[in-house]
Amino acid sequence: QVQLVESGGGLVQAGGSLRLSCAASGRTFSSYAMGWFRQAPGKEREFVAAITRSGGSTYYADSVKGRFTISRVNAKNTVYLQMNSLKPEDTAFYYCAASIVGSSWYSDRYDYWGQGTQVTVSS
């Protein structure tokens, strides 16, 4: 069982930055690939970024590539999402998720989810 708790969301102006954190419970954090997803009002949940168990490989949605960076520190049981050059269209609830099978763009490959944190980007 893995419990995930996101933090770091908030209100920021367009062009600004935020860093989201996701703290995981348990001693098996390094066994899970991690992902970030987001969901805006009235829209489906969408993939944002993913990172492999070791952190050696990362994957991004085209909409955030070059602006967002996913990273992890296994010794701290934490995964991060650094978000730069934020745009109003990045406004959404952001969720982190853990996958035992590996990194994926697909939300159904993830076994555990956090409660999410709101990110609002004003124009």
mmCIF file with all atom_site columns, C-alpha atoms in Angstrom:
data_model
loop_
_atom_site.group_PDB
_atom_site.id
_atom_site.type_symbol
_atom_site.label_atom_id
_atom_site.label_alt_id
_atom_site.label_comp_id
_atom_site.label_asym_id
_atom_site.label_entity_id
_atom_site.label_seq_id
_atom_site.pdbx_PDB_ins_code
_atom_site.Cartn_x
_atom_site.Cartn_y
_atom_site.Cartn_z
_atom_site.occupancy
_atom_site.B_iso_or_equiv
_atom_site.pdbx_formal_charge
_atom_site.auth_seq_id
_atom_site.auth_comp_id
_atom_site.auth_asym_id
_atom_site.auth_atom_id
_atom_site.pdbx_PDB_model_num
ATOM 1   C CA . GLN A 1 1   ? 0.000   0.000  0.000   1.00 0.00 ? 1   GLN A CA 1
ATOM 2   C CA . VAL A 1 2   ? 1.272   3.448  -0.925  1.00 0.00 ? 2   VAL A CA 1
ATOM 3   C CA . GLN A 1 3   ? -0.219  6.722  0.219   1.00 0.00 ? 3   GLN A CA 1
ATOM 4   C CA . LEU A 1 4   ? 0.553   9.847  -1.771  1.00 0.00 ? 4   LEU A CA 1
ATOM 5   C CA . VAL A 1 5   ? 0.204   13.439 -0.620  1.00 0.00 ? 5   VAL A CA 1
ATOM 6   C CA . GLU A 1 6   ? 0.678   16.333 -3.011  1.00 0.00 ? 6   GLU A CA 1
ATOM 7   C CA . SER A 1 7   ? 1.620   19.871 -2.026  1.00 0.00 ? 7   SER A CA 1
ATOM 8   C CA . GLY A 1 8   ? 2.868   23.067 -3.595  1.00 0.00 ? 8   GLY A CA 1
ATOM 9   C CA . GLY A 1 9   ? -0.125  24.145 -5.623  1.00 0.00 ? 9   GLY A CA 1
ATOM 10  C CA . GLY A 1 10  ? -1.454  27.676 -5.589  1.00 0.00 ? 10  GLY A CA 1
ATOM 11  C CA . LEU A 1 11  ? -2.225  30.792 -7.585  1.00 0.00 ? 11  LEU A CA 1
ATOM 12  C CA . VAL A 1 12  ? 0.444   32.189 -9.886  1.00 0.00 ? 12  VAL A CA 1
ATOM 13  C CA . GLN A 1 13  ? 0.543   34.690 -12.720 1.00 0.00 ? 13  GLN A CA 1
ATOM 14  C CA . ALA A 1 14  ? 1.184   33.600 -16.275 1.00 0.00 ? 14  ALA A CA 1
ATOM 15  C CA . GLY A 1 15  ? 4.895   33.178 -16.850 1.00 0.00 ? 15  GLY A CA 1
ATOM 16  C CA . GLY A 1 16  ? 5.516   32.252 -13.252 1.00 0.00 ? 16  GLY A CA 1
ATOM 17  C CA . SER A 1 17  ? 6.705   29.021 -11.678 1.00 0.00 ? 17  SER A CA 1
ATOM 18  C CA . LEU A 1 18  ? 5.554   26.491 -9.114  1.00 0.00 ? 18  LEU A CA 1
ATOM 19  C CA . ARG A 1 19  ? 7.064   23.299 -7.781  1.00 0.00 ? 19  ARG A CA 1
ATOM 20  C CA . LEU A 1 20  ? 4.738   20.493 -6.816  1.00 0.00 ? 20  LEU A CA 1
ATOM 21  C CA . SER A 1 21  ? 5.830   17.797 -4.414  1.00 0.00 ? 21  SER A CA 1
ATOM 22  C CA . CYS A 1 22  ? 4.363   14.366 -3.835  1.00 0.00 ? 22  CYS A CA 1
ATOM 23  C CA . ALA A 1 23  ? 5.382   12.556 -0.671  1.00 0.00 ? 23  ALA A CA 1
ATOM 24  C CA . ALA A 1 24  ? 4.877   8.807  -0.539  1.00 0.00 ? 24  ALA A CA 1
ATOM 25  C CA . SER A 1 25  ? 4.490   6.598  2.489   1.00 0.00 ? 25  SER A CA 1
ATOM 26  C CA . GLY A 1 26  ? 6.052   3.192  2.808   1.00 0.00 ? 26  GLY A CA 1
ATOM 27  C CA . ARG A 1 27  ? 9.462   1.710  2.187   1.00 0.00 ? 27  ARG A CA 1
ATOM 28  C CA . THR A 1 28  ? 8.889   0.606  -1.406  1.00 0.00 ? 28  THR A CA 1
ATOM 29  C CA . PHE A 1 29  ? 8.794   3.972  -3.144  1.00 0.00 ? 29  PHE A CA 1
ATOM 30  C CA . SER A 1 30  ? 11.667  3.041  -5.439  1.00 0.00 ? 30  SER A CA 1
ATOM 31  C CA . SER A 1 31  ? 9.634   0.073  -6.706  1.00 0.00 ? 31  SER A CA 1
ATOM 32  C CA . TYR A 1 32  ? 7.147   2.391  -8.371  1.00 0.00 ? 32  TYR A CA 1
ATOM 33  C CA . ALA A 1 33  ? 7.307   4.488  -11.472 1.00 0.00 ? 33  ALA A CA 1
ATOM 34  C CA . MET A 1 34  ? 5.659   7.821  -10.787 1.00 0.00 ? 34  MET A CA 1
ATOM 35  C CA . GLY A 1 35  ? 3.476   10.078 -12.849 1.00 0.00 ? 35  GLY A CA 1
ATOM 36  C CA . TRP A 1 36  ? 1.759   13.431 -12.726 1.00 0.00 ? 36  TRP A CA 1
ATOM 37  C CA . PHE A 1 37  ? -1.666  13.945 -14.242 1.00 0.00 ? 37  PHE A CA 1
ATOM 38  C CA . ARG A 1 38  ? -4.005  16.913 -14.278 1.00 0.00 ? 38  ARG A CA 1
ATOM 39  C CA . GLN A 1 39  ? -7.692  17.556 -14.677 1.00 0.00 ? 39  GLN A CA 1
ATOM 40  C CA . ALA A 1 40  ? -9.291  20.857 -15.551 1.00 0.00 ? 40  ALA A CA 1
ATOM 41  C CA . PRO A 1 41  ? -12.990 21.570 -14.917 1.00 0.00 ? 41  PRO A CA 1
ATOM 42  C CA . GLY A 1 42  ? -15.139 19.870 -17.510 1.00 0.00 ? 42  GLY A CA 1
ATOM 43  C CA . LYS A 1 43  ? -12.214 17.988 -19.022 1.00 0.00 ? 43  LYS A CA 1
ATOM 44  C CA . GLU A 1 44  ? -10.833 14.499 -18.749 1.00 0.00 ? 44  GLU A CA 1
ATOM 45  C CA . ARG A 1 45  ? -7.776  13.714 -16.678 1.00 0.00 ? 45  ARG A CA 1
ATOM 46  C CA . GLU A 1 46  ? -4.661  13.992 -18.820 1.00 0.00 ? 46  GLU A CA 1
ATOM 47  C CA . PHE A 1 47  ? -1.091  12.810 -18.597 1.00 0.00 ? 47  PHE A CA 1
ATOM 48  C CA . VAL A 1 48  ? 1.523   15.424 -17.729 1.00 0.00 ? 48  VAL A CA 1
ATOM 49  C CA . ALA A 1 49  ? 4.798   13.641 -16.961 1.00 0.00 ? 49  ALA A CA 1
ATOM 50  C CA . ALA A 1 50  ? 6.240   10.351 -15.766 1.00 0.00 ? 50  ALA A CA 1
ATOM 51  C CA . ILE A 1 51  ? 9.528   9.099  -14.383 1.00 0.00 ? 51  ILE A CA 1
ATOM 52  C CA . THR A 1 52  ? 10.987  5.622  -14.106 1.00 0.00 ? 52  THR A CA 1
ATOM 53  C CA . ARG A 1 53  ? 11.788  3.885  -10.830 1.00 0.00 ? 53  ARG A CA 1
ATOM 54  C CA . SER A 1 54  ? 15.410  4.976  -10.851 1.00 0.00 ? 54  SER A CA 1
ATOM 55  C CA . GLY A 1 55  ? 14.710  8.406  -12.269 1.00 0.00 ? 55  GLY A CA 1
ATOM 56  C CA . GLY A 1 56  ? 16.848  7.621  -15.266 1.00 0.00 ? 56  GLY A CA 1
ATOM 57  C CA . SER A 1 57  ? 14.135  8.302  -17.833 1.00 0.00 ? 57  SER A CA 1
ATOM 58  C CA . THR A 1 58  ? 11.377  10.880 -17.999 1.00 0.00 ? 58  THR A CA 1
ATOM 59  C CA . TYR A 1 59  ? 8.411   11.413 -20.282 1.00 0.00 ? 59  TYR A CA 1
ATOM 60  C CA . TYR A 1 60  ? 6.283   14.472 -20.951 1.00 0.00 ? 60  TYR A CA 1
ATOM 61  C CA . ALA A 1 61  ? 3.101   15.493 -22.660 1.00 0.00 ? 61  ALA A CA 1
ATOM 62  C CA . ASP A 1 62  ? 3.782   17.689 -25.667 1.00 0.00 ? 62  ASP A CA 1
ATOM 63  C CA . SER A 1 63  ? 1.876   20.536 -24.032 1.00 0.00 ? 63  SER A CA 1
ATOM 64  C CA . VAL A 1 64  ? 4.383   20.797 -21.166 1.00 0.00 ? 64  VAL A CA 1
ATOM 65  C CA . LYS A 1 65  ? 7.619   19.645 -22.794 1.00 0.00 ? 65  LYS A CA 1
ATOM 66  C CA . GLY A 1 66  ? 10.375  22.177 -22.256 1.00 0.00 ? 66  GLY A CA 1
ATOM 67  C CA . ARG A 1 67  ? 8.482   23.924 -19.451 1.00 0.00 ? 67  ARG A CA 1
ATOM 68  C CA . PHE A 1 68  ? 7.921   21.195 -16.832 1.00 0.00 ? 68  PHE A CA 1
ATOM 69  C CA . THR A 1 69  ? 10.480  18.897 -15.231 1.00 0.00 ? 69  THR A CA 1
ATOM 70  C CA . ILE A 1 70  ? 9.709   15.763 -13.264 1.00 0.00 ? 70  ILE A CA 1
ATOM 71  C CA . SER A 1 71  ? 12.250  14.433 -10.807 1.00 0.00 ? 71  SER A CA 1
ATOM 72  C CA . ARG A 1 72  ? 12.412  12.157 -7.796  1.00 0.00 ? 72  ARG A CA 1
ATOM 73  C CA . VAL A 1 73  ? 14.516  11.589 -4.710  1.00 0.00 ? 73  VAL A CA 1
ATOM 74  C CA . ASN A 1 74  ? 14.012  7.993  -3.637  1.00 0.00 ? 74  ASN A CA 1
ATOM 75  C CA . ALA A 1 75  ? 15.789  8.547  -0.320  1.00 0.00 ? 75  ALA A CA 1
ATOM 76  C CA . LYS A 1 76  ? 13.080  11.096 0.513   1.00 0.00 ? 76  LYS A CA 1
ATOM 77  C CA . ASN A 1 77  ? 10.173  9.109  -0.972  1.00 0.00 ? 77  ASN A CA 1
ATOM 78  C CA . THR A 1 78  ? 9.293   12.204 -2.982  1.00 0.00 ? 78  THR A CA 1
ATOM 79  C CA . VAL A 1 79  ? 8.592   13.073 -6.588  1.00 0.00 ? 79  VAL A CA 1
ATOM 80  C CA . TYR A 1 80  ? 8.557   16.650 -7.849  1.00 0.00 ? 80  TYR A CA 1
ATOM 81  C CA . LEU A 1 81  ? 7.099   18.568 -10.745 1.00 0.00 ? 81  LEU A CA 1
ATOM 82  C CA . GLN A 1 82  ? 8.855   21.833 -11.488 1.00 0.00 ? 82  GLN A CA 1
ATOM 83  C CA . MET A 1 83  ? 6.585   23.987 -13.606 1.00 0.00 ? 83  MET A CA 1
ATOM 84  C CA . ASN A 1 84  ? 8.018   27.026 -15.370 1.00 0.00 ? 84  ASN A CA 1
ATOM 85  C CA . SER A 1 85  ? 6.571   29.495 -17.875 1.00 0.00 ? 85  SER A CA 1
ATOM 86  C CA . LEU A 1 86  ? 3.090   28.655 -16.664 1.00 0.00 ? 86  LEU A CA 1
ATOM 87  C CA . LYS A 1 87  ? 0.126   29.427 -18.878 1.00 0.00 ? 87  LYS A CA 1
ATOM 88  C CA . PRO A 1 88  ? -3.552  29.910 -18.022 1.00 0.00 ? 88  PRO A CA 1
ATOM 89  C CA . GLU A 1 89  ? -4.258  26.619 -19.795 1.00 0.00 ? 89  GLU A CA 1
ATOM 90  C CA . ASP A 1 90  ? -2.133  24.851 -17.181 1.00 0.00 ? 90  ASP A CA 1
ATOM 91  C CA . THR A 1 91  ? -4.855  25.609 -14.633 1.00 0.00 ? 91  THR A CA 1
ATOM 92  C CA . ALA A 1 92  ? -6.054  22.278 -13.239 1.00 0.00 ? 92  ALA A CA 1
ATOM 93  C CA . PHE A 1 93  ? -6.050  19.924 -10.318 1.00 0.00 ? 93  PHE A CA 1
ATOM 94  C CA . TYR A 1 94  ? -2.729  18.073 -10.348 1.00 0.00 ? 94  TYR A CA 1
ATOM 95  C CA . TYR A 1 95  ? -2.408  14.493 -9.140  1.00 0.00 ? 95  TYR A CA 1
ATOM 96  C CA . CYS A 1 96  ? 0.566   12.275 -8.594  1.00 0.00 ? 96  CYS A CA 1
ATOM 97  C CA . ALA A 1 97  ? 0.278   8.541  -9.088  1.00 0.00 ? 97  ALA A CA 1
ATOM 98  C CA . ALA A 1 98  ? 2.351   5.408  -8.557  1.00 0.00 ? 98  ALA A CA 1
ATOM 99  C CA . SER A 1 99  ? 2.625   2.500  -10.964 1.00 0.00 ? 99  SER A CA 1
ATOM 100 C CA . ILE A 1 100 ? 4.113   -0.899 -10.155 1.00 0.00 ? 100 ILE A CA 1
ATOM 101 C CA . VAL A 1 101 ? 4.226   -1.900 -13.822 1.00 0.00 ? 101 VAL A CA 1
ATOM 102 C CA . GLY A 1 102 ? 6.250   1.105  -14.985 1.00 0.00 ? 102 GLY A CA 1
ATOM 103 C CA . SER A 1 103 ? 5.974   4.554  -16.502 1.00 0.00 ? 103 SER A CA 1
ATOM 104 C CA . SER A 1 104 ? 2.935   5.107  -18.663 1.00 0.00 ? 104 SER A CA 1
ATOM 105 C CA . TRP A 1 105 ? 0.871   7.781  -20.347 1.00 0.00 ? 105 TRP A CA 1
ATOM 106 C CA . TYR A 1 106 ? -2.249  5.850  -19.366 1.00 0.00 ? 106 TYR A CA 1
ATOM 107 C CA . SER A 1 107 ? -3.902  6.567  -16.063 1.00 0.00 ? 107 SER A CA 1
ATOM 108 C CA . ASP A 1 108 ? -5.246  3.030  -15.724 1.00 0.00 ? 108 ASP A CA 1
ATOM 109 C CA . ARG A 1 109 ? -1.670  1.731  -15.392 1.00 0.00 ? 109 ARG A CA 1
ATOM 110 C CA . TYR A 1 110 ? -1.321  3.521  -12.076 1.00 0.00 ? 110 TYR A CA 1
ATOM 111 C CA . ASP A 1 111 ? -2.211  1.788  -8.840  1.00 0.00 ? 111 ASP A CA 1
ATOM 112 C CA . TYR A 1 112 ? -2.222  4.588  -6.285  1.00 0.00 ? 112 TYR A CA 1
ATOM 113 C CA . TRP A 1 113 ? -3.294  8.208  -6.482  1.00 0.00 ? 113 TRP A CA 1
ATOM 114 C CA . GLY A 1 114 ? -2.975  11.237 -4.283  1.00 0.00 ? 114 GLY A CA 1
ATOM 115 C CA . GLN A 1 115 ? -5.795  13.630 -3.456  1.00 0.00 ? 115 GLN A CA 1
ATOM 116 C CA . GLY A 1 116 ? -4.437  16.312 -5.739  1.00 0.00 ? 116 GLY A CA 1
ATOM 117 C CA . THR A 1 117 ? -3.438  19.947 -5.468  1.00 0.00 ? 117 THR A CA 1
ATOM 118 C CA . GLN A 1 118 ? -4.954  22.918 -7.281  1.00 0.00 ? 118 GLN A CA 1
ATOM 119 C CA . VAL A 1 119 ? -2.858  25.012 -9.642  1.00 0.00 ? 119 VAL A CA 1
ATOM 120 C CA . THR A 1 120 ? -4.380  28.232 -10.932 1.00 0.00 ? 120 THR A CA 1
ATOM 121 C CA . VAL A 1 121 ? -2.598  30.414 -13.464 1.00 0.00 ? 121 VAL A CA 1
ATOM 122 C CA . SER A 1 122 ? -3.985  33.892 -13.976 1.00 0.00 ? 122 SER A CA 1
ATOM 123 C CA . SER A 1 123 ? -3.562  35.815 -17.215 1.00 0.00 ? 123 SER A CA 1
#
